[in-house]
């Protein structure tokens, strides 16, 4: 009913949701699903894994509690890779469409 009433409204499923919940909602016309998400600062570049620091007034200082790696900004419940999500979509007779037109994604 939502898709009939509001056809232009997108439905986005993030990796915060469980795999079972996301799989159950796939057939209702989901507009976009994230996959392989990294939520820590620098997660896609690896910068948060090796050089985490705190900057105070332009100077690098020690982190509180000896933290050496960036934590995620939220918990990821669905840890499936993009290929696994694509396979789940295909198993339901759906066609995955990749965001492959963005040069920033292609250069990673």
Tab-separated table of C-alpha atoms in Angstrom:
chain	number	residue	atom	x	y	z
A	1	UNK	CA	0.000	0.000	0.000
A	2	UNK	CA	2.845	2.397	0.809
A	3	UNK	CA	4.402	1.957	-2.652
A	4	UNK	CA	1.014	2.483	-4.346
A	5	UNK	CA	0.177	5.588	-2.313
A	6	UNK	CA	3.649	7.149	-2.412
A	7	UNK	CA	5.467	5.733	-5.466
A	8	UNK	CA	8.293	8.313	-5.291
A	9	UNK	CA	9.202	7.580	-1.666
A	10	UNK	CA	12.313	5.469	-1.308
A	11	UNK	CA	12.662	2.569	1.085
A	12	UNK	CA	16.211	2.175	2.398
A	13	UNK	CA	17.434	-0.797	4.434
A	14	UNK	CA	20.668	-0.286	6.312
A	15	UNK	CA	23.046	-2.871	7.694
A	16	UNK	CA	21.802	-1.928	11.180
A	17	UNK	CA	18.907	-4.302	10.571
A	18	UNK	CA	19.178	-8.070	10.910
A	19	UNK	CA	19.772	-10.233	7.829
A	20	UNK	CA	16.410	-11.962	8.389
A	21	UNK	CA	14.526	-8.644	8.520
A	22	UNK	CA	16.265	-7.330	5.412
A	23	UNK	CA	15.623	-10.547	3.494
A	24	UNK	CA	11.936	-10.436	4.431
A	25	UNK	CA	11.567	-6.844	3.174
A	26	UNK	CA	13.442	-7.272	-0.121
A	27	UNK	CA	10.320	-8.119	-2.157
A	28	UNK	CA	8.314	-5.018	-1.133
A	29	UNK	CA	10.177	-2.662	-3.462
A	30	UNK	CA	13.198	-1.610	-1.442
A	31	UNK	CA	14.962	1.253	-3.217
A	32	UNK	CA	18.416	0.839	-1.715
A	33	UNK	CA	20.243	-1.594	0.580
A	34	UNK	CA	23.646	-1.096	2.076
A	35	UNK	CA	26.117	-3.980	2.161
A	36	UNK	CA	29.635	-4.415	3.453
A	37	UNK	CA	29.265	-1.269	5.565
A	38	UNK	CA	32.084	0.139	7.667
A	39	UNK	CA	30.997	2.551	10.385
A	40	UNK	CA	34.236	3.553	12.079
A	41	UNK	CA	35.923	6.812	11.009
A	42	UNK	CA	38.277	5.964	8.159
A	43	UNK	CA	36.739	2.502	7.879
A	44	UNK	CA	36.895	2.248	4.098
A	45	UNK	CA	40.414	3.676	3.850
A	46	UNK	CA	41.853	1.980	6.943
A	47	UNK	CA	42.998	5.312	8.385
A	48	UNK	CA	41.220	4.753	11.706
A	49	UNK	CA	42.888	1.381	12.223
A	50	UNK	CA	46.506	2.512	12.470
A	51	UNK	CA	46.769	6.206	13.251
A	52	UNK	CA	43.949	7.026	15.641
A	53	UNK	CA	44.700	10.153	17.594
A	54	UNK	CA	43.064	13.093	19.297
A	55	UNK	CA	43.839	16.595	18.085
A	56	UNK	CA	43.640	19.366	20.681
A	57	UNK	CA	44.260	22.914	19.438
A	58	UNK	CA	46.067	21.573	16.388
A	59	UNK	CA	48.357	19.191	18.296
A	60	UNK	CA	48.168	15.398	18.317
A	61	UNK	CA	47.708	14.042	21.843
A	62	UNK	CA	47.366	10.567	23.342
A	63	UNK	CA	43.921	9.023	23.187
A	64	UNK	CA	42.032	8.445	26.423
A	65	UNK	CA	42.287	4.936	27.821
A	66	UNK	CA	44.937	3.843	25.358
A	67	UNK	CA	42.426	3.365	22.531
A	68	UNK	CA	44.347	2.414	19.417
A	69	UNK	CA	41.585	1.761	16.904
A	70	UNK	CA	38.521	3.738	15.867
A	71	UNK	CA	35.181	2.348	17.050
A	72	UNK	CA	32.130	2.124	14.835
A	73	UNK	CA	29.540	4.873	14.972
A	74	UNK	CA	26.793	2.232	15.227
A	75	UNK	CA	26.523	-1.550	15.302
A	76	UNK	CA	26.258	-3.413	12.024
A	77	UNK	CA	23.919	-6.390	12.324
A	78	UNK	CA	24.001	-7.600	8.711
A	79	UNK	CA	27.674	-8.275	7.978
A	80	UNK	CA	27.134	-9.908	4.588
A	81	UNK	CA	29.332	-8.767	1.720
A	82	UNK	CA	27.895	-6.953	-1.301
A	83	UNK	CA	28.168	-10.201	-3.305
A	84	UNK	CA	26.220	-12.100	-0.643
A	85	UNK	CA	23.470	-9.442	-0.655
A	86	UNK	CA	23.344	-9.624	-4.466
A	87	UNK	CA	22.962	-13.411	-4.250
A	88	UNK	CA	20.129	-13.024	-1.712
A	89	UNK	CA	18.356	-10.585	-4.063
A	90	UNK	CA	18.756	-12.939	-7.024
A	91	UNK	CA	17.436	-15.853	-4.940
A	92	UNK	CA	14.210	-13.853	-4.518
A	93	UNK	CA	13.973	-13.181	-8.261
A	94	UNK	CA	15.212	-9.597	-7.906
A	95	UNK	CA	17.977	-7.893	-9.847
A	96	UNK	CA	20.711	-6.085	-7.922
A	97	UNK	CA	21.675	-2.725	-9.410
A	98	UNK	CA	25.096	-1.415	-8.416
A	99	UNK	CA	26.001	2.201	-7.869
A	100	UNK	CA	28.863	2.063	-10.307
A	101	UNK	CA	28.620	5.523	-11.811
A	102	UNK	CA	30.447	7.322	-8.982
A	103	UNK	CA	34.173	7.712	-9.683
A	104	UNK	CA	34.918	7.899	-5.936
A	105	UNK	CA	33.651	4.332	-5.533
A	106	UNK	CA	35.468	3.059	-8.608
A	107	UNK	CA	38.844	4.385	-7.417
A	108	UNK	CA	38.785	2.556	-4.046
